[in-house]
Coordinates of C-alpha atoms in Angstrom, one line a residue:
Chain A
X1 CA 21.1 -26.7 30.6
X2 CA 20.9 -23.0 29.8
X3 CA 17.3 -23.2 30.8
X4 CA 18.3 -24.4 34.1
X5 CA 20.6 -21.4 34.7
X6 CA 17.9 -19.1 33.7
X7 CA 15.5 -20.6 36.2
X8 CA 18.3 -20.4 38.8
X9 CA 18.7 -16.7 38.1
X10 CA 15.0 -16.1 38.2
X11 CA 14.8 -18.0 41.5
X12 CA 17.7 -16.0 42.9
X13 CA 16.0 -12.7 42.2
X14 CA 12.7 -14.0 43.5
X15 CA 14.5 -15.3 46.6
X16 CA 16.2 -11.9 47.0
X17 CA 12.8 -10.3 47.2
X18 CA 11.7 -12.7 49.8
X19 CA 15.0 -12.1 51.6
X20 CA 14.3 -8.3 51.8
X21 CA 11.1 -9.1 53.6
X22 CA 12.4 -12.0 55.7
X23 CA 15.2 -10.1 57.4
X24 CA 12.6 -7.8 59.0
X25 CA 10.5 -10.8 60.2
X26 CA 13.5 -12.4 61.7
X27 CA 15.0 -9.3 63.3
X28 CA 11.7 -8.5 65.0
X29 CA 11.3 -12.1 66.1
X30 CA 14.8 -12.2 67.4
X31 CA 14.3 -9.2 69.6
X32 CA 10.7 -9.5 70.9
X33 CA 9.7 -13.0 69.9
X34 CA 6.8 -11.7 67.9
X35 CA 5.8 -13.0 64.4
X36 CA 4.9 -9.7 63.0
X37 CA 2.3 -10.8 60.4
X38 CA 1.9 -7.1 59.4
X39 CA 5.3 -7.2 57.9
X40 CA 4.1 -8.2 54.4
X41 CA 1.9 -5.1 54.6
X42 CA 5.0 -2.9 55.2
X43 CA 6.3 -4.3 51.9
X44 CA 3.0 -3.3 50.2
X45 CA 3.1 0.1 51.8
X46 CA 6.6 0.7 50.5
X47 CA 5.4 -0.1 47.0
X48 CA 2.6 2.4 47.2
X49 CA 4.8 5.1 48.8
X50 CA 7.3 4.6 45.9
X51 CA 4.4 4.9 43.4
X52 CA 3.1 8.0 45.0
X53 CA 6.6 9.5 45.2
X54 CA 7.4 8.9 41.6
X55 CA 4.0 9.9 40.2
X56 CA 2.8 12.7 42.5
X57 CA 6.1 14.1 43.8
X58 CA 8.4 13.8 40.8
X59 CA 5.8 13.7 38.0
X60 CA 7.1 10.5 36.5
X61 CA 4.4 8.5 34.8
X62 CA 3.8 5.2 36.6
X63 CA 3.9 3.2 33.4
X64 CA 6.7 3.8 31.0
X65 CA 7.9 7.0 32.6
X66 CA 11.7 7.1 32.9
X67 CA 12.9 8.3 36.3
X68 CA 16.5 9.4 36.3
X69 CA 18.8 7.7 38.8
X70 CA 18.5 10.5 41.4
X71 CA 14.7 10.5 41.3
X72 CA 14.6 6.7 41.4
X73 CA 17.0 6.7 44.4
X74 CA 15.0 9.4 46.2
X75 CA 11.7 7.5 45.7
X76 CA 13.4 4.3 47.0
X77 CA 14.7 6.1 50.0
X78 CA 11.3 7.7 50.7
X79 CA 9.6 4.3 50.3
X80 CA 11.9 2.9 52.9
X81 CA 11.7 5.8 55.3
X82 CA 7.9 6.2 55.4
X83 CA 7.5 2.5 55.7
X84 CA 9.9 2.5 58.6
X85 CA 8.0 5.3 60.3
X86 CA 4.7 3.4 59.8
X87 CA 6.3 0.4 61.5
X88 CA 7.6 2.4 64.5
X89 CA 4.0 3.8 64.9
X90 CA 2.5 0.3 64.6
X91 CA 4.9 -1.1 67.2
X92 CA 4.3 1.8 69.6
X93 CA 0.6 1.6 69.6
X94 CA -0.3 -2.0 68.7
X95 CA 2.5 -4.1 70.1
X96 CA 4.2 -2.3 72.9
X97 CA 1.2 -2.0 75.2
X98 CA 0.8 -5.8 74.9
X99 CA 4.4 -6.7 75.5
X100 CA 3.7 -8.2 78.9
X101 CA 0.4 -9.7 77.9
X102 CA 1.8 -12.9 76.4
X103 CA 3.0 -13.8 73.0
X104 CA -0.3 -15.0 71.6
X105 CA -2.0 -11.7 72.3
X106 CA 0.7 -9.7 70.4
X107 CA 0.4 -12.2 67.6
X108 CA -3.3 -11.6 67.3
X109 CA -2.7 -7.9 67.3
X110 CA -0.2 -8.4 64.5
X111 CA -2.9 -10.3 62.5
X112 CA -5.3 -7.5 63.2
X113 CA -2.8 -4.8 62.0
X114 CA -2.2 -6.9 58.8
X115 CA -5.9 -7.0 58.0
X116 CA -6.3 -3.4 59.0
X117 CA -3.6 -2.2 56.6
X118 CA -4.9 -4.4 53.8
X119 CA -8.4 -3.0 54.2
X120 CA -7.4 0.6 54.7
X121 CA -5.4 0.2 51.5
X122 CA -8.4 -1.2 49.6
X123 CA -10.6 1.6 51.0
X124 CA -8.3 4.4 50.1
X125 CA -6.7 3.4 46.8
X126 CA -9.1 0.8 45.6
X127 CA -8.8 -3.0 45.5
X128 CA -7.8 -3.4 41.9
X129 CA -4.3 -3.8 40.5
X130 CA -2.6 -0.8 39.1
X131 CA 0.2 -1.0 36.7
X132 CA 3.4 0.4 38.1
X133 CA 6.3 0.0 35.7
X134 CA 8.7 2.9 35.7
X135 CA 11.2 2.0 33.0
X136 CA 14.7 1.3 34.2
X137 CA 15.9 0.8 30.7
X138 CA 15.3 -2.9 30.9
X139 CA 18.5 -4.3 29.4
X140 CA 19.5 -7.9 29.4
X141 CA 23.1 -9.0 29.8
X142 CA 25.0 -10.4 28.2
X143 CA 23.9 -9.7 24.6
X144 CA 25.8 -9.7 21.4
X145 CA 25.2 -7.6 18.3
X146 CA 24.4 -9.2 15.0
X147 CA 25.4 -7.6 11.7
X148 CA 22.1 -6.5 10.3
X149 CA 23.4 -6.4 6.8
X150 CA 24.3 -10.1 6.9
X151 CA 20.7 -11.1 7.8
X152 CA 18.8 -12.9 5.0
X153 CA 15.0 -13.3 4.8
X154 CA 14.1 -16.9 5.7
X155 CA 17.2 -17.4 7.7
X156 CA 16.9 -19.4 11.0
X157 CA 18.9 -18.9 14.2
X158 CA 19.9 -21.2 17.1
X159 CA 19.1 -18.3 19.5
X160 CA 16.5 -15.7 19.8
X161 CA 17.3 -12.6 17.8
X162 CA 15.8 -9.1 18.4
X163 CA 15.5 -6.4 15.8
X164 CA 15.6 -2.9 17.1
X165 CA 15.2 0.5 15.7
X166 CA 15.4 3.9 17.3
X167 CA 12.5 6.3 17.4
X168 CA 12.7 10.0 18.0
X169 CA 10.3 11.0 20.7
X170 CA 8.6 14.4 21.1
X171 CA 11.5 15.7 23.1
X172 CA 13.8 14.9 20.3
X173 CA 15.5 12.0 22.0
X174 CA 16.1 8.6 20.4
X175 CA 14.3 5.8 22.1
X176 CA 15.0 2.2 21.5
X177 CA 12.0 0.3 20.2
X178 CA 11.8 -3.4 19.4
X179 CA 10.2 -4.2 16.2
X180 CA 10.6 -7.9 15.9
X181 CA 11.7 -10.8 18.0
X182 CA 12.7 -13.9 16.1
X183 CA 12.6 -17.0 18.2
X184 CA 15.3 -19.7 17.9
X185 CA 14.5 -22.0 15.0
X186 CA 11.9 -19.7 13.4
X187 CA 12.6 -18.2 10.0
X188 CA 13.2 -14.5 9.7
X189 CA 10.4 -13.0 7.7
X190 CA 11.3 -10.6 4.9
X191 CA 8.6 -8.2 6.0
X192 CA 9.9 -7.8 9.5
X193 CA 13.4 -7.1 8.3
X194 CA 12.3 -4.6 5.7
X195 CA 9.9 -2.8 8.2
X196 CA 12.7 -2.5 10.8
X197 CA 15.0 -1.0 8.2
X198 CA 12.3 1.4 7.0
X199 CA 11.4 2.5 10.6
X200 CA 15.0 3.1 11.3
X201 CA 15.3 5.5 8.4
X202 CA 12.9 7.9 10.2
X203 CA 15.4 8.3 13.0
X204 CA 18.9 9.5 13.3
X205 CA 20.2 6.1 14.4
X206 CA 20.5 2.9 12.4
X207 CA 18.5 -0.2 13.2
X208 CA 20.4 -3.0 14.7
X209 CA 20.0 -6.6 15.7
X210 CA 21.3 -8.6 18.6
X211 CA 21.1 -11.9 20.2
X212 CA 21.0 -13.0 23.8
X213 CA 23.5 -15.4 25.3
X214 CA 22.0 -18.6 26.4
X215 CA 21.7 -17.3 30.0
X216 CA 20.7 -13.7 30.6
X217 CA 20.4 -11.5 33.5
X218 CA 18.1 -8.6 33.4
X219 CA 19.0 -5.2 34.8
X220 CA 16.1 -5.4 37.2
X221 CA 17.3 -8.7 38.6
X222 CA 20.8 -7.1 38.9
X223 CA 19.3 -4.2 40.9
X224 CA 17.4 -6.5 43.2
X225 CA 20.2 -8.9 43.9
X226 CA 22.7 -6.0 44.4
X227 CA 20.3 -4.3 46.8
X228 CA 20.1 -7.5 48.8
X229 CA 23.9 -7.7 48.9
X230 CA 24.1 -4.1 50.1
X231 CA 21.4 -4.7 52.7
X232 CA 23.1 -7.9 53.9
X233 CA 26.5 -6.2 54.2
X234 CA 24.9 -3.2 56.0
X235 CA 23.0 -5.3 58.4
X236 CA 26.1 -7.4 59.2
X237 CA 28.1 -4.2 59.9
X238 CA 25.2 -2.8 62.0
X239 CA 24.6 -5.9 64.1
X240 CA 28.2 -7.0 64.6
X241 CA 30.1 -3.7 64.7
X242 CA 28.0 -0.9 66.2
X243 CA 26.9 0.0 69.7
X244 CA 23.3 -0.3 68.5
X245 CA 23.9 -3.8 67.2
X246 CA 25.5 -4.8 70.4
X247 CA 22.6 -3.5 72.4
X248 CA 20.2 -5.3 69.9
X249 CA 22.0 -8.6 70.4
X250 CA 21.9 -8.2 74.2
X251 CA 18.2 -7.4 74.1
X252 CA 17.5 -10.4 71.9
X253 CA 19.4 -12.8 74.3
X254 CA 17.8 -11.4 77.5
X255 CA 15.8 -8.2 77.4
X256 CA 15.4 -7.9 81.1
X257 CA 19.1 -8.3 81.8
X258 CA 19.8 -5.8 79.0
X259 CA 17.5 -3.3 80.6
X260 CA 19.2 -3.8 83.9
X261 CA 22.5 -3.0 82.2
X262 CA 21.1 0.4 81.2
X263 CA 19.8 -0.4 77.7
X264 CA 16.6 1.4 76.8
X265 CA 14.8 -1.6 75.4
X266 CA 12.0 0.4 73.9
X267 CA 14.4 2.4 71.9
X268 CA 16.1 -0.8 70.6
X269 CA 12.8 -2.3 69.7
X270 CA 11.7 0.8 67.8
X271 CA 15.0 0.9 66.0
X272 CA 14.7 -2.8 65.0
X273 CA 11.2 -2.2 63.6
X274 CA 12.5 0.9 61.8
X275 CA 15.4 -1.0 60.1
X276 CA 13.3 -4.1 59.3
X277 CA 10.5 -2.1 57.8
X278 CA 12.9 0.2 55.9
X279 CA 14.3 -2.9 54.1
X280 CA 10.8 -4.3 53.5
X281 CA 9.6 -0.9 52.1
X282 CA 12.6 -0.8 49.7
X283 CA 11.8 -4.4 48.7
X284 CA 8.1 -3.5 48.0
X285 CA 9.2 -0.7 45.7
X286 CA 11.7 -2.7 43.9
X287 CA 9.7 -5.9 43.6
X288 CA 6.2 -4.5 43.1
X289 CA 7.1 -1.4 41.2
X290 CA 10.0 -2.7 39.1
X291 CA 10.0 -6.4 38.9
X292 CA 6.4 -7.5 38.9
X293 CA 5.2 -4.2 37.5
X294 CA 1.9 -4.1 39.4
X295 CA 0.8 -3.2 42.9
X296 CA -2.4 -3.6 44.9
X297 CA -3.2 -3.5 48.6
X298 CA -3.1 -7.3 48.9
X299 CA 0.3 -7.7 47.3
X300 CA 2.0 -8.1 50.6
X301 CA 0.0 -11.1 51.6
X302 CA 1.7 -13.9 49.7
X303 CA 5.3 -12.6 49.7
X304 CA 4.8 -11.9 53.4
X305 CA 3.9 -15.5 54.1
X306 CA 6.6 -16.8 51.9
X307 CA 9.1 -14.6 53.7
X308 CA 7.9 -16.1 56.9
X309 CA 8.5 -19.6 55.5
X310 CA 11.9 -18.4 54.5
X311 CA 12.7 -17.1 57.9
X312 CA 11.6 -20.3 59.6
X313 CA 13.5 -22.4 57.1
X314 CA 16.7 -20.4 57.8
X315 CA 16.1 -20.4 61.5
X316 CA 13.9 -17.6 62.8
X317 CA 15.8 -15.0 64.7
X318 CA 18.9 -15.3 62.5
X319 CA 19.5 -12.7 59.8
X320 CA 22.0 -14.8 57.7
X321 CA 19.5 -17.7 58.1
X322 CA 16.6 -15.6 56.8
X323 CA 18.7 -14.6 53.7
X324 CA 19.8 -18.2 53.1
X325 CA 16.3 -19.5 53.6
X326 CA 14.8 -16.9 51.3
X327 CA 17.3 -17.6 48.5
X328 CA 16.8 -21.4 48.8
X329 CA 13.0 -21.0 48.8
X330 CA 13.0 -18.7 45.8
X331 CA 15.2 -21.0 43.8
X332 CA 13.4 -24.2 44.7
X333 CA 10.0 -22.6 44.0
X334 CA 11.2 -21.7 40.5
X335 CA 12.5 -25.2 40.0
X336 CA 9.2 -26.7 41.0
X337 CA 7.4 -24.3 38.7
X338 CA 9.7 -25.2 35.8
X339 CA 10.2 -29.0 36.2
X340 CA 7.3 -30.2 38.3
X341 CA 4.2 -28.2 37.9
X342 CA 3.6 -24.4 38.0
X343 CA 0.5 -24.9 40.1
X344 CA 2.4 -26.6 42.8
X345 CA 4.7 -23.7 43.5
X346 CA 2.9 -22.3 46.6
X347 CA 1.9 -25.7 47.9
X348 CA 5.6 -26.6 47.8
X349 CA 6.6 -23.5 49.7
X350 CA 4.1 -24.1 52.5
X351 CA 5.0 -27.8 52.5
X352 CA 8.6 -26.7 53.3
X353 CA 7.2 -24.8 56.3
X354 CA 5.5 -27.9 57.6
X355 CA 8.4 -30.1 57.0
X356 CA 10.9 -27.7 58.7
X357 CA 8.6 -27.4 61.7
X358 CA 8.3 -31.2 62.0
X359 CA 11.9 -32.1 61.3
X360 CA 14.1 -29.2 62.4
X361 CA 12.1 -26.4 64.1
X362 CA 15.2 -24.4 64.8
X363 CA 15.8 -24.1 61.0
X364 CA 19.1 -24.3 59.1
X365 CA 21.1 -21.7 61.1
X366 CA 18.9 -21.3 64.1
X367 CA 19.7 -22.4 67.6
X368 CA 17.5 -24.7 69.6
X369 CA 16.1 -22.7 72.5
X370 CA 14.8 -25.1 75.0
X371 CA 13.0 -23.8 78.0
X372 CA 14.9 -24.0 81.2
X373 CA 13.4 -26.6 83.6
Chain B
X1 CA 15.7 -2.4 115.4
X2 CA 19.2 -2.9 116.7
X3 CA 21.8 -0.1 116.8
X4 CA 23.7 -1.6 113.9
X5 CA 20.9 -1.0 111.5
X6 CA 20.3 2.7 111.8
X7 CA 23.4 4.5 112.6
X8 CA 23.4 8.0 111.2
X9 CA 26.3 8.2 108.8
X10 CA 25.0 11.0 106.6
X11 CA 22.6 10.5 103.8
X12 CA 21.9 7.0 102.6
X13 CA 22.9 6.3 99.0
X14 CA 19.9 4.0 98.7
X15 CA 16.9 3.9 100.9
X16 CA 13.7 1.9 100.9
X17 CA 10.7 2.9 103.1
X18 CA 7.8 0.6 103.8
X19 CA 8.2 -1.2 100.4
X20 CA 5.8 -4.0 99.7
X21 CA 5.2 -6.1 96.6
X22 CA 2.2 -8.3 96.1
X23 CA 1.7 -10.9 93.4
X24 CA -2.1 -11.6 93.3
X25 CA -2.9 -12.6 96.8
X26 CA 0.7 -13.3 97.8
X27 CA 2.8 -10.7 99.5
X28 CA 6.3 -11.4 98.4
X29 CA 7.9 -8.5 100.3
X30 CA 6.2 -6.7 103.1
X31 CA 7.1 -3.3 104.6
X32 CA 10.7 -3.5 103.7
X33 CA 13.0 -0.8 105.1
X34 CA 16.6 -0.4 104.1
X35 CA 19.3 2.3 104.2
X36 CA 22.5 1.7 102.5
X37 CA 25.3 4.1 103.4
X38 CA 28.2 4.9 101.2
X39 CA 31.0 2.4 101.3
X40 CA 29.4 -0.3 103.4
X41 CA 28.7 -4.0 102.5
X42 CA 25.3 -5.2 103.7
X43 CA 24.0 -8.8 103.6
X44 CA 20.5 -9.9 102.8
X45 CA 19.8 -13.5 103.9
X46 CA 16.8 -15.7 104.5
X47 CA 15.5 -19.1 103.7
X48 CA 14.5 -20.0 100.1
X49 CA 11.5 -18.1 98.9
X50 CA 11.9 -15.4 101.6
X51 CA 11.7 -12.6 99.0
X52 CA 15.4 -11.7 98.7
X53 CA 15.5 -11.6 94.9
X54 CA 12.2 -9.8 94.8
X55 CA 13.9 -7.1 96.9
X56 CA 16.6 -6.9 94.2
X57 CA 14.0 -6.7 91.5
X58 CA 12.3 -3.9 93.3
X59 CA 15.5 -2.0 93.8
X60 CA 16.4 -2.3 90.1
X61 CA 13.0 -1.5 88.7
X62 CA 12.1 -4.9 87.4
X63 CA 9.0 -4.7 89.6
X64 CA 7.2 -1.6 90.8
X65 CA 6.5 -1.6 94.5
X66 CA 2.9 -2.1 95.3
X67 CA 3.4 0.3 98.3
X68 CA 6.3 2.3 99.6
X69 CA 9.1 4.4 98.3
X70 CA 12.6 3.7 97.1
X71 CA 15.1 6.4 96.5
X72 CA 18.6 6.2 95.0
X73 CA 21.0 9.0 95.7
X74 CA 18.1 11.2 96.6
X75 CA 16.1 10.4 93.5
X76 CA 12.7 8.6 93.8
X77 CA 12.7 5.6 91.5
X78 CA 9.1 4.6 92.1
X79 CA 8.1 4.6 88.4
X80 CA 11.4 4.5 86.7
X81 CA 12.3 1.8 84.2
X82 CA 15.3 -0.5 84.8
X83 CA 17.5 1.3 82.3
X84 CA 16.9 4.6 84.1
X85 CA 17.8 3.2 87.4
X86 CA 20.9 1.7 86.0
X87 CA 21.7 5.2 84.8
X88 CA 21.5 6.4 88.4
X89 CA 24.4 4.0 89.2
X90 CA 22.7 0.8 90.4
X91 CA 24.1 -2.4 88.9
X92 CA 23.5 -6.0 89.7
X93 CA 24.3 -9.6 89.1
X94 CA 21.9 -12.5 88.9
X95 CA 21.2 -15.6 91.0
X96 CA 20.8 -17.7 87.8
X97 CA 23.5 -16.2 85.7
X98 CA 22.1 -14.0 82.9
X99 CA 25.0 -13.3 80.6
X100 CA 24.5 -12.5 77.0
X101 CA 25.5 -16.1 76.2
X102 CA 26.2 -15.9 72.5
X103 CA 28.2 -12.7 72.7
X104 CA 31.8 -12.6 73.5
X105 CA 33.2 -11.9 77.0
X106 CA 34.5 -8.5 75.9
X107 CA 31.1 -7.6 74.3
X108 CA 29.3 -8.5 77.4
X109 CA 31.4 -6.0 79.4
X110 CA 31.0 -3.4 76.7
X111 CA 27.2 -3.7 76.9
X112 CA 27.6 -3.0 80.6
X113 CA 29.2 0.3 79.7
X114 CA 25.8 1.5 78.4
X115 CA 24.7 3.5 81.4
X116 CA 27.7 5.8 80.8
X117 CA 27.1 6.6 77.2
X118 CA 27.0 10.3 76.5
X119 CA 27.0 10.2 72.7
X120 CA 23.7 10.3 70.9
X121 CA 22.4 8.2 68.1
X122 CA 23.5 10.9 65.7
X123 CA 27.0 10.7 66.9
X124 CA 26.9 7.0 66.4
X125 CA 25.5 7.3 62.9
X126 CA 28.2 9.7 61.7
X127 CA 30.8 8.0 63.9
X128 CA 31.9 11.4 65.2
X129 CA 35.3 11.9 66.9
X130 CA 33.7 12.0 70.3
X131 CA 31.7 8.8 69.6
X132 CA 34.8 7.0 68.5
X133 CA 36.8 8.3 71.5
X134 CA 34.0 7.1 73.8
X135 CA 33.9 3.6 72.2
X136 CA 37.7 3.4 72.5
X137 CA 37.5 4.4 76.2
X138 CA 34.8 1.7 76.8
X139 CA 37.0 -0.9 75.1
X140 CA 40.0 0.1 77.2
X141 CA 38.2 0.0 80.5
X142 CA 36.4 -3.2 79.6
X143 CA 39.8 -4.8 79.0
X144 CA 41.1 -3.5 82.3
X145 CA 38.1 -5.0 84.1
X146 CA 38.7 -8.3 82.5
X147 CA 42.3 -8.2 83.5
X148 CA 41.3 -7.6 87.1
X149 CA 38.8 -10.4 87.0
X150 CA 41.3 -12.8 85.5
X151 CA 39.3 -13.1 82.3
X152 CA 41.7 -11.5 79.8
X153 CA 42.6 -14.8 78.3
X154 CA 39.1 -15.6 77.4
X155 CA 37.9 -12.2 76.2
X156 CA 37.1 -13.5 72.7
X157 CA 35.2 -16.5 73.9
X158 CA 31.4 -16.7 73.9
X159 CA 30.2 -16.0 77.4
X160 CA 28.0 -19.2 77.4
X161 CA 31.1 -21.3 76.9
X162 CA 32.9 -20.1 80.1
X163 CA 33.2 -22.2 83.2
X164 CA 30.7 -21.5 85.9
X165 CA 33.0 -19.6 88.2
X166 CA 34.2 -17.5 85.2
X167 CA 30.7 -16.7 84.3
X168 CA 30.0 -15.4 87.9
X169 CA 33.1 -13.2 87.6
X170 CA 32.1 -12.0 84.2
X171 CA 28.7 -10.9 85.6
X172 CA 30.5 -8.8 88.2
X173 CA 32.8 -7.3 85.5
X174 CA 29.8 -6.5 83.4
X175 CA 28.0 -4.8 86.3
X176 CA 31.2 -2.8 87.1
X177 CA 31.5 -1.6 83.6
X178 CA 28.7 0.9 84.1
X179 CA 30.7 2.5 86.9
X180 CA 27.9 2.0 89.4
X181 CA 27.8 3.5 92.9
X182 CA 25.7 0.7 94.3
X183 CA 26.3 -3.0 93.4
X184 CA 23.7 -5.7 94.2
X185 CA 25.2 -9.2 94.2
X186 CA 22.7 -12.0 94.0
X187 CA 24.4 -15.1 95.5
X188 CA 27.9 -14.5 94.1
X189 CA 29.4 -17.5 95.9
X190 CA 26.7 -20.0 94.8
X191 CA 28.5 -23.2 93.7
X192 CA 31.9 -22.0 94.8
X193 CA 34.2 -24.2 96.9
X194 CA 35.8 -22.9 100.1
X195 CA 38.9 -21.7 98.3
X196 CA 36.9 -19.9 95.6
X197 CA 34.7 -18.3 98.3
X198 CA 37.7 -16.9 100.1
X199 CA 39.0 -15.5 96.8
X200 CA 35.7 -14.0 96.1
X201 CA 35.5 -12.4 99.4
X202 CA 38.8 -10.7 98.8
X203 CA 37.7 -9.7 95.3
X204 CA 34.5 -8.1 96.6
X205 CA 36.5 -6.1 99.2
X206 CA 38.9 -5.0 96.6
X207 CA 36.3 -3.8 94.1
X208 CA 34.5 -1.9 96.9
X209 CA 37.7 0.0 97.7
X210 CA 38.8 0.5 94.2
X211 CA 35.4 1.6 92.7
X212 CA 34.1 3.3 95.8
X213 CA 31.1 1.1 96.0
X214 CA 28.3 0.4 98.3
X215 CA 27.4 -3.3 98.1
X216 CA 24.2 -5.2 99.0
X217 CA 24.8 -9.0 98.8
X218 CA 22.3 -11.9 98.9
X219 CA 24.0 -15.1 100.0
X220 CA 23.2 -18.5 101.3
X221 CA 26.7 -19.4 102.3
X222 CA 26.7 -18.3 106.0
X223 CA 30.4 -18.3 106.7
X224 CA 30.9 -16.3 103.5
X225 CA 28.4 -13.7 104.2
X226 CA 29.2 -13.4 108.0
X227 CA 32.8 -12.8 107.2
X228 CA 32.1 -10.2 104.5
X229 CA 29.5 -7.8 105.8
X230 CA 29.2 -5.4 108.7
X231 CA 25.5 -5.8 109.1
X232 CA 22.8 -8.1 107.8
X233 CA 19.0 -8.1 107.2
X234 CA 17.2 -11.4 107.5
X235 CA 14.0 -11.9 105.5
X236 CA 11.4 -14.7 106.0
X237 CA 8.2 -14.9 104.1
X238 CA 8.7 -11.4 102.8
X239 CA 9.2 -9.8 106.3
X240 CA 12.3 -8.5 107.8
X241 CA 12.6 -10.6 110.9
X242 CA 16.0 -9.4 112.1
X243 CA 18.8 -7.0 111.3
X244 CA 22.1 -6.2 112.9
X245 CA 25.7 -7.3 113.1
X246 CA 26.4 -10.9 112.2
X247 CA 26.7 -11.8 115.9
X248 CA 23.4 -10.2 116.7
X249 CA 21.6 -11.9 113.9
X250 CA 23.1 -15.3 114.6
X251 CA 21.8 -15.2 118.1
X252 CA 18.3 -13.9 117.2
X253 CA 15.6 -16.4 118.1
X254 CA 13.5 -15.6 115.1
X255 CA 16.4 -16.3 112.8
X256 CA 17.1 -19.6 114.4
X257 CA 13.4 -20.4 114.0
X258 CA 13.3 -19.5 110.4
X259 CA 16.3 -21.6 109.5
X260 CA 16.0 -24.5 111.8
X261 CA 12.2 -24.6 112.5
X262 CA 10.2 -23.8 115.6
X263 CA 11.3 -26.9 117.6
X264 CA 15.0 -26.0 117.5
X265 CA 14.2 -22.4 118.6
X266 CA 12.6 -23.6 121.8

């Protein structure tokens, strides 16, 4: 049963990542009825901006470097901001001139932008993966301490036990290091216990042991899910309670009528791209740079498509729908991976897309928009 | 041109000169001339497909004229976008109602306040004192307008859920929220019964006086429009075939021909 909850949590954070991309998809669709296939590339761009900001701007090593909270937040903000600016430029030059040319034309342009950004990325930073794992002191909650003195060689445990010691680094700070992980049911080796105690003597802090509860949440998962909660609350406030949101909703219902009421439609569209891409950029940095720990110019492709599926599942055009769809998709993917077959994960996701389009094209929270006859 | 059409009453608040609009090979509106003088109510009639709504679309910037000039309060609107023209004080309603259906009645009217906004995005972001004051003023005026239109009770209801007549009145309220100088009404009495038409006539007169408006109205309901306006233009196949007072227009042979066919005119 505890496995089930762990899968649920993993699915939730995976879904939260999809959600950060899907809200942009759905906002842009809601307002100009364009499936912006370049949106996954905004996510990729955000990850690279975050990488560049941490590494080049703040001098934090991309793997294992420890950015402080302020530096981390500044990089996150920069990732969102530059991605948002990229999106506004893309909209201005690749979509706006085509707005009256029909939806299929703009869709093709979006596919073109997507490929362009992927290839530009490969050309400039190379096609291979780079490891991007700034340490956010990866802690797992909840965990409980085990009295080290009570441990006996050969002892077995019903849960995984971790043996830690502290190591003094070159700057004189103690850093937590894990020496041994004893899986549930395995005997604790005498050598591991002795070695941990010996290593600990070299530092100022004693070694210690702890065990995880049956269900754990990692700090990275917490950050991602909390970010989604903040984003969702922020978007709700923006859309429902601001003048910009009011104008946005008006444009999404009827952009011609909105223009005739004095709303500058281009400004609202730019603003929508800005916000959607800002969220996607943040998502790219958090997911690529923190959760999956590696980035490459094609990293936006699959999450982008999955987010599209999520947006369709939730009802494209609806922000709450996109978030709900993304969480459902993330969780069910992990369940399929765990209980059916890991190779079927992506097939399952795209199967959902086909099923939704066949059975309920308006999605879970979408409205059916029939053409007037 | 009859006397009624071109009386010199100072500068026109809106004037169109030789305006034409072609769609491919079709000329929807041809050489359209119009002067609207402050405070008057002018009718625009014609059979279906005569180009009346195209005229509205040209005057509000939905279409650019193929030829000709339009100026609003002395300002040429040839290449302006609809939101810019709305900012000059031109508001309209629509033949097929175009409310923001899934927004509330109150929100619809507040969207209509848009042309009057003075506060920038920055003000909105930091929710400055001026911005909040402006929002509060918009809300207050929106509520007053709803009161006047008899829609106070339903201010929290989604616009799409209103009865047809209420939706028509809400469109007028939304158009008035921007404090326009010129109001274009596209078939306001469509679907209304006799009693409602009469109420609507009174309402249109009242808002003209109260908001100091100049009104151009498209209408199919002849008794309604004849009783409302001082002068009329008649369009047929994109061309202005007659203009003048209701009596003059009614007796005009071309008008009879357009409405009843050539046989009847003879």
